[in-house]
Coordinates of C-alpha atoms in Angstrom, one line a residue:
M1 CA 164.5 -144.4 142.0
P2 CA 164.1 -148.1 141.2
D3 CA 163.5 -149.0 137.6
P4 CA 159.7 -148.7 137.3
V5 CA 159.6 -151.4 134.8
M6 CA 160.8 -153.9 137.4
S7 CA 158.7 -152.5 140.2
R8 CA 156.2 -154.7 141.9
G9 CA 154.0 -151.7 141.5
Y10 CA 153.0 -152.8 138.1
Q11 CA 150.0 -154.5 139.4
S12 CA 146.7 -154.8 137.6
G13 CA 143.4 -155.2 139.4
S14 CA 141.4 -156.5 136.5
E15 CA 139.1 -159.3 137.3
G16 CA 140.4 -161.6 134.6
S17 CA 143.0 -159.8 132.5
D18 CA 145.9 -158.6 134.6
H19 CA 149.3 -157.8 133.0
H20 CA 152.6 -158.9 134.6
Y21 CA 155.7 -158.4 132.6
N22 CA 159.3 -159.6 132.7
D23 CA 162.1 -157.8 130.9
D24 CA 163.2 -161.0 129.2
E25 CA 159.7 -161.6 127.9
P26 CA 160.2 -161.7 124.1
E27 CA 156.8 -160.6 123.1
R28 CA 153.2 -160.1 124.3
N29 CA 150.0 -161.6 122.9
F30 CA 147.0 -159.4 123.7
S31 CA 144.5 -161.8 122.2
S32 CA 144.0 -163.6 125.5
F33 CA 144.5 -161.9 128.9
A34 CA 142.6 -164.3 131.2
E35 CA 144.0 -167.6 132.4
Y36 CA 141.7 -170.4 131.5
I37 CA 139.9 -171.7 134.5
D38 CA 138.9 -175.4 134.4
H39 CA 135.7 -175.8 136.4
S40 CA 135.1 -179.4 135.5
K41 CA 137.0 -180.9 138.4
H42 CA 135.2 -179.2 141.3
D43 CA 131.8 -178.0 142.4
P44 CA 131.6 -174.3 141.7
E45 CA 128.8 -173.8 144.2
K46 CA 130.7 -175.3 147.1
V47 CA 131.4 -172.9 150.0
V48 CA 135.2 -172.9 150.6
E49 CA 135.6 -170.0 153.0
V50 CA 133.5 -167.7 155.1
S51 CA 134.2 -164.1 156.2
T52 CA 135.2 -163.3 159.7
N53 CA 131.8 -161.9 160.5
G54 CA 130.0 -164.8 158.8
R55 CA 128.1 -162.6 156.4
Y56 CA 130.0 -163.5 153.2
A57 CA 130.8 -166.9 151.7
K58 CA 133.4 -167.6 149.0
L59 CA 132.3 -170.2 146.5
N60 CA 134.6 -172.6 144.6
S61 CA 134.2 -170.6 141.4
V62 CA 137.0 -168.4 140.0
L63 CA 135.8 -165.5 138.0
G64 CA 139.2 -164.1 137.1
K65 CA 142.9 -164.4 137.9
G66 CA 145.9 -162.1 137.6
A67 CA 149.4 -161.6 138.8
Y68 CA 148.5 -160.4 142.2
K69 CA 144.8 -161.0 142.4
I70 CA 142.1 -163.7 142.2
V71 CA 138.4 -163.0 142.1
Y72 CA 135.9 -165.6 143.2
K73 CA 132.1 -165.7 143.2
G74 CA 130.7 -165.1 146.6
I75 CA 127.4 -164.9 148.4
D76 CA 126.0 -162.3 150.7
R77 CA 124.2 -164.5 153.2
E78 CA 122.3 -161.7 154.8
E79 CA 120.9 -160.2 151.6
G80 CA 120.9 -163.4 149.5
Y81 CA 122.6 -162.1 146.4
E82 CA 125.9 -162.9 144.7
V83 CA 129.0 -160.8 145.2
A84 CA 132.6 -160.7 144.1
W85 CA 135.2 -162.0 146.6
N86 CA 138.5 -160.3 145.7
C87 CA 141.8 -161.6 147.0
F88 CA 144.7 -159.2 146.6
Q89 CA 148.2 -160.1 147.5
T90 CA 149.7 -157.6 150.0
T91 CA 151.4 -157.4 153.4
K92 CA 149.7 -156.7 156.7
Q93 CA 151.6 -153.4 156.9
E94 CA 150.3 -152.3 153.5
Y95 CA 146.8 -153.3 154.6
A96 CA 147.1 -151.2 157.7
E97 CA 148.2 -148.2 155.6
L98 CA 145.0 -148.7 153.6
S99 CA 142.7 -148.4 156.6
Q100 CA 141.6 -144.8 156.0
E101 CA 141.0 -145.5 152.3
V102 CA 139.0 -148.6 153.1
E103 CA 136.6 -146.8 155.4
I104 CA 136.1 -144.1 152.7
L105 CA 135.5 -146.7 150.0
K106 CA 132.8 -148.4 152.1
R107 CA 130.9 -145.2 151.9
V108 CA 131.3 -144.6 148.2
R109 CA 128.0 -145.0 146.5
H110 CA 127.5 -143.9 142.9
P111 CA 125.5 -145.5 140.0
N112 CA 128.7 -145.7 137.9
I113 CA 131.0 -147.2 140.6
I114 CA 130.8 -150.8 141.7
N115 CA 129.8 -150.9 145.4
F116 CA 132.6 -151.8 147.9
H117 CA 130.9 -153.8 150.7
D118 CA 133.5 -155.0 153.2
C119 CA 137.2 -156.0 153.6
W120 CA 139.6 -157.7 155.9
Y121 CA 143.2 -159.1 156.0
S122 CA 143.8 -162.8 156.1
N123 CA 147.0 -164.9 155.4
T124 CA 148.9 -162.3 153.3
E125 CA 145.7 -161.4 151.4
F126 CA 143.7 -158.2 151.4
I127 CA 140.2 -159.6 150.8
F128 CA 137.4 -157.2 149.8
I129 CA 133.8 -157.8 148.8
T130 CA 132.3 -155.9 146.0
E131 CA 129.2 -155.8 143.8
L132 CA 129.2 -158.5 141.1
M133 CA 128.7 -157.5 137.5
T134 CA 127.8 -160.5 135.3
S135 CA 128.0 -159.1 131.8
G136 CA 131.8 -158.9 131.7
T137 CA 134.2 -156.0 131.2
L138 CA 134.0 -153.2 128.8
R139 CA 137.1 -154.6 126.9
E140 CA 135.3 -157.9 126.4
Y141 CA 132.3 -156.0 125.2
I142 CA 134.3 -154.0 122.7
R143 CA 135.9 -157.1 121.3
K144 CA 132.4 -158.6 121.0
L145 CA 131.0 -155.6 119.2
Q146 CA 134.2 -155.0 117.1
S147 CA 133.1 -151.6 116.0
P148 CA 130.9 -149.9 118.7
N149 CA 128.6 -147.2 117.5
L150 CA 129.8 -143.7 118.3
K151 CA 126.6 -143.0 120.3
V152 CA 127.3 -146.0 122.4
I153 CA 130.9 -144.9 123.0
K154 CA 129.7 -141.5 124.1
R155 CA 127.2 -143.1 126.5
W156 CA 130.0 -145.2 128.1
C157 CA 132.3 -142.2 128.3
R158 CA 129.8 -140.0 130.1
Q159 CA 129.1 -142.7 132.7
I160 CA 132.8 -143.3 133.3
L161 CA 133.4 -139.6 133.7
K162 CA 130.4 -139.2 136.1
G163 CA 132.0 -141.9 138.3
L164 CA 135.4 -140.1 138.2
I165 CA 133.8 -136.8 138.9
Y166 CA 132.3 -138.3 142.0
L167 CA 135.6 -139.9 143.2
H168 CA 137.6 -136.8 142.4
S169 CA 135.1 -134.6 144.2
Y170 CA 135.8 -136.2 147.6
D171 CA 137.8 -134.3 150.1
P172 CA 140.5 -135.3 149.7
P173 CA 140.0 -136.7 146.2
I174 CA 140.0 -140.5 145.6
I175 CA 142.4 -141.6 142.9
H176 CA 141.5 -144.9 141.2
R177 CA 145.0 -145.4 139.7
D178 CA 144.1 -148.3 137.4
I179 CA 141.4 -147.1 135.1
K180 CA 141.2 -149.2 132.0
C181 CA 138.6 -151.0 130.0
D182 CA 139.4 -154.3 131.8
N183 CA 138.4 -152.5 135.1
I184 CA 135.1 -151.1 133.8
F185 CA 132.2 -153.4 133.9
I186 CA 129.0 -153.4 131.9
N187 CA 125.4 -154.4 132.2
G188 CA 124.8 -155.3 128.6
A189 CA 121.0 -155.3 129.0
H190 CA 120.9 -151.7 130.0
G191 CA 124.1 -150.2 128.6
E192 CA 125.1 -149.3 132.1
V193 CA 128.8 -149.2 132.9
K194 CA 130.5 -149.1 136.3
I195 CA 134.1 -148.4 137.4
G196 CA 135.4 -151.5 139.3
D197 CA 138.5 -152.7 141.0
M198 CA 138.5 -150.0 143.7
G199 CA 141.1 -152.0 145.6
T200 CA 143.9 -149.9 144.0
A201 CA 142.1 -146.6 144.9
K202 CA 144.0 -144.1 147.1
M203 CA 143.0 -140.9 148.9
K204 CA 145.0 -137.9 147.6
I205 CA 146.7 -136.5 150.7
G206 CA 149.4 -134.6 149.1
K207 CA 151.2 -136.1 146.1
K208 CA 151.2 -139.9 145.6
Y209 CA 154.4 -141.7 144.7
T210 CA 153.5 -145.4 144.5
V211 CA 154.0 -146.9 141.1
I212 CA 150.9 -148.9 140.5
G213 CA 148.6 -149.6 137.6
T214 CA 148.9 -151.0 134.1
P215 CA 151.8 -149.6 132.0
E216 CA 149.7 -148.8 128.9
F217 CA 147.4 -146.7 130.9
M218 CA 149.8 -145.0 133.3
A219 CA 150.5 -141.3 133.0
P220 CA 154.1 -140.2 132.6
E221 CA 154.1 -138.6 136.1
M222 CA 153.4 -142.0 137.6
Y223 CA 156.9 -143.1 136.5
E224 CA 158.6 -140.1 138.1
E225 CA 159.6 -139.2 141.6
K226 CA 157.6 -135.9 141.5
G227 CA 154.4 -137.5 142.5
Y228 CA 151.0 -137.4 140.9
N229 CA 147.4 -136.5 141.5
E230 CA 143.8 -137.5 140.4
K231 CA 144.6 -136.4 136.8
V232 CA 146.3 -139.8 136.2
D233 CA 142.8 -141.2 136.0
I234 CA 142.0 -138.8 133.2
Y235 CA 145.1 -139.9 131.3
A236 CA 144.0 -143.5 131.7
F237 CA 140.4 -142.6 130.6
G238 CA 141.9 -141.1 127.4
M239 CA 143.6 -144.4 126.7
C240 CA 140.3 -146.2 127.4
L241 CA 138.6 -143.9 124.8
L242 CA 141.4 -144.7 122.4
E243 CA 140.7 -148.4 122.8
M244 CA 137.0 -148.0 122.5
V245 CA 137.3 -146.1 119.2
T246 CA 140.1 -148.2 117.5
G247 CA 139.5 -151.6 119.2
D248 CA 143.3 -151.8 119.8
Y249 CA 145.0 -152.0 123.2
P250 CA 147.2 -148.9 123.6
Y251 CA 150.9 -149.4 122.7
N252 CA 150.0 -152.7 121.1
E253 CA 153.1 -152.2 119.0
C254 CA 155.3 -152.6 122.0
K255 CA 156.6 -156.1 122.9
N256 CA 157.2 -155.5 126.7
A257 CA 156.8 -153.0 129.5
A258 CA 160.3 -151.6 128.9
Q259 CA 159.3 -150.4 125.5
I260 CA 156.1 -148.9 126.8
Y261 CA 158.0 -147.1 129.5
K262 CA 160.4 -145.7 127.0
K263 CA 157.6 -144.4 124.8
V264 CA 155.6 -142.9 127.6
T265 CA 158.5 -141.1 129.2
Q266 CA 159.6 -139.7 125.8
G267 CA 156.1 -138.4 125.2
L268 CA 155.3 -140.8 122.3
K269 CA 151.7 -141.7 121.9
P270 CA 150.3 -145.1 120.8
E271 CA 150.5 -145.8 117.1
C272 CA 146.7 -146.4 116.9
L273 CA 146.1 -142.7 117.8
S274 CA 147.1 -141.9 114.2
R275 CA 144.1 -143.8 112.9
I276 CA 141.6 -141.4 114.6
I277 CA 140.3 -139.0 112.0
D278 CA 137.3 -137.6 113.8
P279 CA 138.5 -134.2 115.0
E280 CA 136.3 -134.2 118.1
V281 CA 137.3 -137.6 119.2
L282 CA 141.0 -136.8 118.6
S283 CA 140.7 -133.5 120.5
L284 CA 139.2 -135.1 123.6
I285 CA 141.9 -137.9 123.6
Q286 CA 144.7 -135.3 123.2
H287 CA 143.3 -133.2 126.1
C288 CA 143.2 -136.3 128.3
L289 CA 146.8 -137.4 127.3
A290 CA 148.2 -133.9 127.7
P291 CA 150.9 -133.1 130.3
E292 CA 149.5 -132.9 133.8
Q293 CA 149.2 -129.1 134.0
E294 CA 147.3 -128.9 130.7
R295 CA 145.3 -132.1 131.1
Y296 CA 141.5 -132.0 131.5
S297 CA 139.9 -132.6 134.8
A298 CA 137.0 -135.1 134.9
Q299 CA 134.5 -132.2 134.8
Q300 CA 136.2 -130.5 131.8
A301 CA 136.3 -133.9 130.0
I302 CA 132.5 -134.5 130.3
E303 CA 131.9 -130.9 129.1
D304 CA 134.0 -131.5 126.0
P305 CA 132.1 -130.9 122.7
F306 CA 132.5 -134.6 121.8
L307 CA 130.4 -135.6 124.8
G308 CA 128.0 -132.7 124.6
V309 CA 124.2 -133.2 124.7
E310 CA 123.3 -135.4 121.7
P311 CA 119.7 -136.0 120.6
E312 CA 118.4 -139.3 119.4
V313 CA 115.0 -140.0 117.9
V314 CA 113.3 -143.3 119.0
V315 CA 110.0 -144.9 118.1
L316 CA 107.8 -145.3 121.1
S317 CA 104.8 -146.8 119.3
T318 CA 103.2 -147.2 115.8
N319 CA 99.9 -148.3 114.4
E320 CA 99.5 -151.4 112.3
A321 CA 99.8 -149.5 109.0
K322 CA 103.0 -147.8 110.4
N323 CA 101.9 -144.4 109.3
H324 CA 101.0 -143.0 112.7
L325 CA 104.0 -142.9 115.0
T326 CA 104.8 -141.7 118.5
L327 CA 108.4 -140.5 118.4
Q328 CA 110.6 -139.2 121.2
V329 CA 113.7 -137.1 121.0
V330 CA 116.0 -138.2 123.8
F331 CA 118.9 -136.0 124.8
K332 CA 121.8 -138.2 125.6
G333 CA 123.9 -136.8 128.5
M334 CA 121.0 -134.9 130.0
D335 CA 119.0 -137.0 132.5
K336 CA 115.2 -137.2 132.1
L337 CA 115.0 -134.7 129.3
S338 CA 113.0 -135.6 126.2
V339 CA 110.4 -134.4 123.7
K340 CA 107.6 -136.7 122.7
F341 CA 105.4 -136.1 119.7
E342 CA 103.0 -137.7 117.2
F343 CA 104.0 -138.0 113.6
N344 CA 101.7 -138.8 110.7
A345 CA 103.7 -140.3 107.9
D346 CA 101.0 -139.5 105.4
T347 CA 100.9 -135.8 106.0
D348 CA 104.0 -134.7 108.0
T349 CA 107.5 -134.1 107.0
A350 CA 110.6 -134.4 109.2
E351 CA 111.7 -130.9 108.1
E352 CA 108.6 -129.1 109.2
V353 CA 108.4 -131.0 112.5
V354 CA 112.0 -130.1 113.3
N355 CA 111.6 -126.5 112.2
E356 CA 108.7 -126.1 114.5
M357 CA 110.7 -127.5 117.4
I358 CA 113.4 -124.9 116.7
E359 CA 110.9 -122.0 116.3
E360 CA 109.3 -122.9 119.6
Q361 CA 112.8 -122.9 121.2
V362 CA 112.5 -126.5 122.2
L363 CA 115.6 -127.5 120.2
P364 CA 118.7 -125.5 119.4
Q365 CA 119.4 -124.8 115.7
K366 CA 122.5 -127.0 115.7
Y367 CA 120.4 -130.1 116.1
Q368 CA 118.2 -129.5 113.0
R369 CA 120.0 -131.7 110.5
F370 CA 120.8 -134.4 113.0
I371 CA 117.1 -134.9 114.1
T372 CA 115.8 -134.4 110.6
H373 CA 118.1 -137.2 109.5
D374 CA 117.0 -139.4 112.4
I375 CA 113.3 -139.0 111.6
N376 CA 113.9 -139.7 107.9
R377 CA 116.0 -142.7 108.8
I378 CA 113.1 -144.1 110.9
L379 CA 110.6 -143.5 108.0
R380 CA 113.0 -145.3 105.6
E381 CA 113.3 -148.2 108.0
L382 CA 109.6 -148.6 108.4
A383 CA 109.3 -148.5 104.6
G384 CA 111.9 -151.2 104.3
T385 CA 114.5 -149.0 102.5
G386 CA 116.8 -148.0 105.4
D387 CA 119.9 -149.8 104.2
K388 CA 119.8 -148.4 100.7
K389 CA 119.2 -144.9 101.8
D390 CA 121.9 -144.9 104.5
S391 CA 124.4 -146.2 101.9
A392 CA 123.4 -143.6 99.4
V393 CA 124.1 -140.7 101.7
G394 CA 127.4 -142.1 102.8
I395 CA 126.6 -142.9 106.5
P396 CA 129.8 -144.6 107.8
S397 CA 129.5 -148.2 108.9
S398 CA 132.2 -147.6 111.5
P399 CA 131.3 -144.1 112.7
M400 CA 133.9 -143.8 115.5
L401 CA 136.7 -143.3 112.9
H402 CA 134.8 -140.6 111.0
H403 CA 133.5 -137.1 111.7
Q404 CA 129.9 -137.4 112.8
N405 CA 129.2 -134.0 114.2
G406 CA 126.9 -133.0 111.4
V407 CA 124.9 -135.0 108.9
N408 CA 125.4 -134.1 105.3
G409 CA 122.7 -132.4 103.3
G410 CA 120.5 -134.3 100.9
L411 CA 118.7 -136.0 103.8
N412 CA 115.6 -133.8 103.4
G413 CA 113.3 -136.6 102.2
G414 CA 110.1 -137.5 103.9
L415 CA 106.5 -137.3 102.8
N416 CA 104.6 -134.3 101.5
G417 CA 101.8 -132.3 103.1
L418 CA 101.1 -130.5 106.3
S419 CA 101.0 -132.3 109.6
N420 CA 98.0 -132.9 111.8
A421 CA 98.0 -130.5 114.7
I422 CA 99.5 -131.4 118.1
S423 CA 96.8 -130.7 120.6
H424 CA 98.3 -131.8 123.9
L425 CA 101.5 -131.0 125.6
S426 CA 102.6 -132.0 129.1
L427 CA 105.6 -130.7 131.1
D428 CA 106.5 -133.0 133.9
T429 CA 108.6 -132.3 137.1
N430 CA 111.6 -134.0 135.4
N431 CA 111.7 -131.4 132.7
T432 CA 110.2 -133.7 130.1
A433 CA 108.1 -132.3 127.3
S434 CA 105.5 -134.6 125.8
L435 CA 103.4 -134.0 122.8
S436 CA 100.6 -135.9 121.1
S437 CA 98.7 -135.0 118.0
A438 CA 95.1 -134.6 116.8
S439 CA 93.5 -132.8 113.9
T440 CA 92.7 -129.2 114.4
G441 CA 90.4 -129.0 111.4
S442 CA 90.4 -129.5 107.7
P443 CA 93.6 -130.6 105.9
Q444 CA 93.4 -127.3 104.1
S445 CA 94.3 -125.4 107.3
H446 CA 97.4 -123.3 106.7
A447 CA 98.3 -122.8 110.3
R448 CA 101.5 -124.2 111.6
T449 CA 101.0 -127.8 112.6
H450 CA 103.5 -128.8 115.2
S451 CA 103.8 -127.3 118.6
L452 CA 106.3 -127.8 121.3
S453 CA 107.2 -126.1 124.5
R454 CA 110.5 -125.3 126.3
T455 CA 111.8 -128.4 127.9
M456 CA 113.8 -126.7 130.5
S457 CA 111.0 -124.7 132.0
R458 CA 107.5 -125.4 133.2
P459 CA 104.4 -123.3 133.8
D460 CA 104.0 -121.8 137.2
W461 CA 100.7 -123.3 138.4
N462 CA 99.8 -125.7 141.1
G463 CA 97.9 -129.0 141.0
E464 CA 98.6 -132.0 138.9
D465 CA 95.8 -131.3 136.4
E466 CA 95.1 -127.6 136.9
L467 CA 95.3 -125.3 133.9
P468 CA 96.2 -121.6 134.0
F469 CA 92.6 -120.5 133.8
K470 CA 91.3 -117.0 134.5
E471 CA 87.9 -115.4 134.0
Y472 CA 87.9 -112.4 131.6
S473 CA 85.0 -110.0 130.9
L474 CA 84.0 -109.6 127.3
D475 CA 85.4 -106.0 127.1
T476 CA 88.8 -107.0 128.5
P477 CA 91.6 -105.9 126.1
I478 CA 93.2 -108.8 124.2
E479 CA 96.6 -107.6 125.6
D480 CA 95.6 -109.0 129.0
L481 CA 95.0 -112.5 127.7
V482 CA 98.1 -112.5 125.6
N483 CA 100.4 -111.2 128.4
D484 CA 98.9 -113.6 131.0
T485 CA 99.3 -116.6 128.7
A486 CA 102.9 -115.7 127.8
M487 CA 103.8 -115.3 131.4
A488 CA 102.1 -118.6 132.4
Y489 CA 103.9 -120.5 129.8
H490 CA 107.3 -118.8 130.3
R491 CA 107.3 -116.9 126.9
G492 CA 109.0 -113.6 126.8
P493 CA 107.6 -110.1 125.8
D494 CA 108.8 -110.6 122.2
K495 CA 106.7 -113.8 121.8
A496 CA 103.7 -112.1 123.4
H497 CA 104.0 -109.1 121.0
E498 CA 104.2 -111.5 118.1
W499 CA 100.9 -113.2 119.1
L500 CA 99.3 -109.8 119.7
V501 CA 100.1 -108.5 116.3
K502 CA 98.7 -111.6 114.6
L503 CA 95.4 -111.3 116.6
K504 CA 95.0 -107.6 115.9
N505 CA 95.7 -108.1 112.2
Q506 CA 92.5 -110.1 112.3
D507 CA 90.6 -107.3 114.2
I508 CA 90.7 -109.1 117.5
M509 CA 90.7 -106.3 120.1
T510 CA 88.9 -107.7 123.1
I511 CA 88.1 -111.0 124.7
G512 CA 84.5 -110.8 123.3
D513 CA 86.0 -111.0 119.8
L514 CA 87.4 -114.5 120.6
K515 CA 84.5 -116.0 122.6
D516 CA 82.5 -117.5 119.7
L517 CA 85.2 -118.4 117.3
Q518 CA 85.4 -121.9 115.8
D519 CA 88.5 -124.0 115.1
S520 CA 88.7 -122.8 111.5
D521 CA 88.7 -119.2 112.7
W522 CA 91.6 -119.8 115.0
A523 CA 93.5 -121.6 112.2
G524 CA 93.3 -118.3 110.2
F525 CA 95.3 -116.3 112.8
D526 CA 98.6 -117.8 111.6
L527 CA 99.6 -118.7 115.2
T528 CA 101.7 -121.7 116.0
V529 CA 99.7 -124.6 117.4
F530 CA 101.4 -124.0 120.7
A531 CA 100.2 -120.4 120.8
S532 CA 96.7 -121.3 119.8
R533 CA 96.4 -124.1 122.4
A534 CA 97.9 -121.9 125.2
L535 CA 95.6 -119.0 124.5
R536 CA 92.5 -121.1 124.3
N537 CA 93.4 -123.0 127.5
R538 CA 93.9 -119.7 129.3
L539 CA 90.6 -118.4 127.9
F540 CA 88.3 -121.4 128.3
G541 CA 90.0 -123.6 130.9
K542 CA 90.4 -127.4 131.2
N543 CA 86.7 -128.2 131.8
S544 CA 85.4 -126.3 128.8
A545 CA 83.8 -128.1 125.9
R546 CA 86.5 -126.8 123.6
P547 CA 88.4 -129.8 122.1
H548 CA 92.0 -128.8 123.0
S549 CA 93.9 -128.7 126.2
L550 CA 97.3 -128.0 127.5
S551 CA 98.2 -129.5 130.8
R552 CA 101.0 -130.6 133.1
T553 CA 101.4 -134.1 134.5
S554 CA 103.7 -135.0 137.3
S555 CA 104.8 -138.3 135.7
G556 CA 105.5 -137.0 132.2
A557 CA 102.8 -139.3 130.8
T558 CA 100.5 -137.9 128.2
T559 CA 96.9 -137.3 129.3
D560 CA 93.8 -137.0 127.2
E561 CA 91.5 -134.6 129.0
G562 CA 89.7 -132.3 126.6
M563 CA 91.0 -134.0 123.5

């Protein structure tokens, strides 16, 4: 086997930061990877070449340059938008061997993969047209941020892995072979990342043997004659995560590719790995860098505890006095799943709100401290004391190097009093639970004051605004109403029994006992606000004069009927 260090296979497809090493190279400087392009001597908008079919035009504007590749700005004349015109040095025979992969890549369409539009061979160059990302690479973004927030890193990782799951799910799987932060592009305005440089991708038909990629990100099996599979992309992803967390290029301590090769083949990990002290981050990286047979698949990686569903509380709106807030718990990693609710800073506490969510089974217990802390953080920020409070509880300024799986106790601040009742809940077709608040009566009401519904289920009724309404005779046993309501709102027998006991404890035996009750009477049943709303909606229906309604909307937006 030829010395892999000298192999031409050490190609990098980065649009602007390729590596190309010589053994006699004394040292490497990672501070600047891209060759400086002087645009002052030419017109960057001048068309210098046109594709064979006339659709794409190459402009006189170089976006990036590497050992074997140059990327120009281009124009799609049919659609009128900018594209990336990639020129990759290769032979006609190598291009012919790529024909099958090229046809597959043209059909690859995923939100986290840069679109591959067209390709052809011309004058020793493999030219391919791809989607243009204008916010730069993930590596450039990391250098700009210096210490990215751990939540941001998780968001990036999930998107990268979703793209890899898509590629690896093809039959046969598509192996990218050059995953690195330089080849992952970002839309800074939306936090969207996409895997780029698909020119090195290869279909897995049996084992692959070609030595190609960037040494720091190449799995040990890529250096061997035994061949490799799609798990080399997971190894590279692990190195990407290492760079995201530490800000250091893997094996930055090495002076040349020969030293990297020696460390990789001996199973020695990059020195910067020793700086990771967050056990969940470290565990995921180690699973990605493990030997091939033990290494995670892309699906296993995205299911790792570090990348599990993570809630974040955001402020949707607030009044001028900043004491009435509309908050939303967004679950990162689960598309279109959120819980929206009103919060009165004068009467509500984060602890009671979160406890109610847990009691109503909207949130798992494990998120209690996390969401409580987030709500209290928002209250402190609105009060202008956020920095002092965060410092007092020891929130790390560089969270990726610290364990952040749970927030310490002592964050149970907030304001005293009971909250105003939540009187409206909507469950949309995208599994989004929305809540808004209104008063149920006097502040002295001792009923529970926050109500939420399961976010992963929705009532089984038809019609955008139709409520689960049913006519009951006055002598109908109260059990009928309770059981019908529990079934309509996907509550189990235990929950129905709990409601029934509370009603019967107040001598409510038939529907007639409920018909003429006022809000203050309902407040005395010690039902949760959700249970109270659901029972009354089932009993009186949407169009009644009663002031509370529970309805479903198809868009997830909160409606105000019956408020």
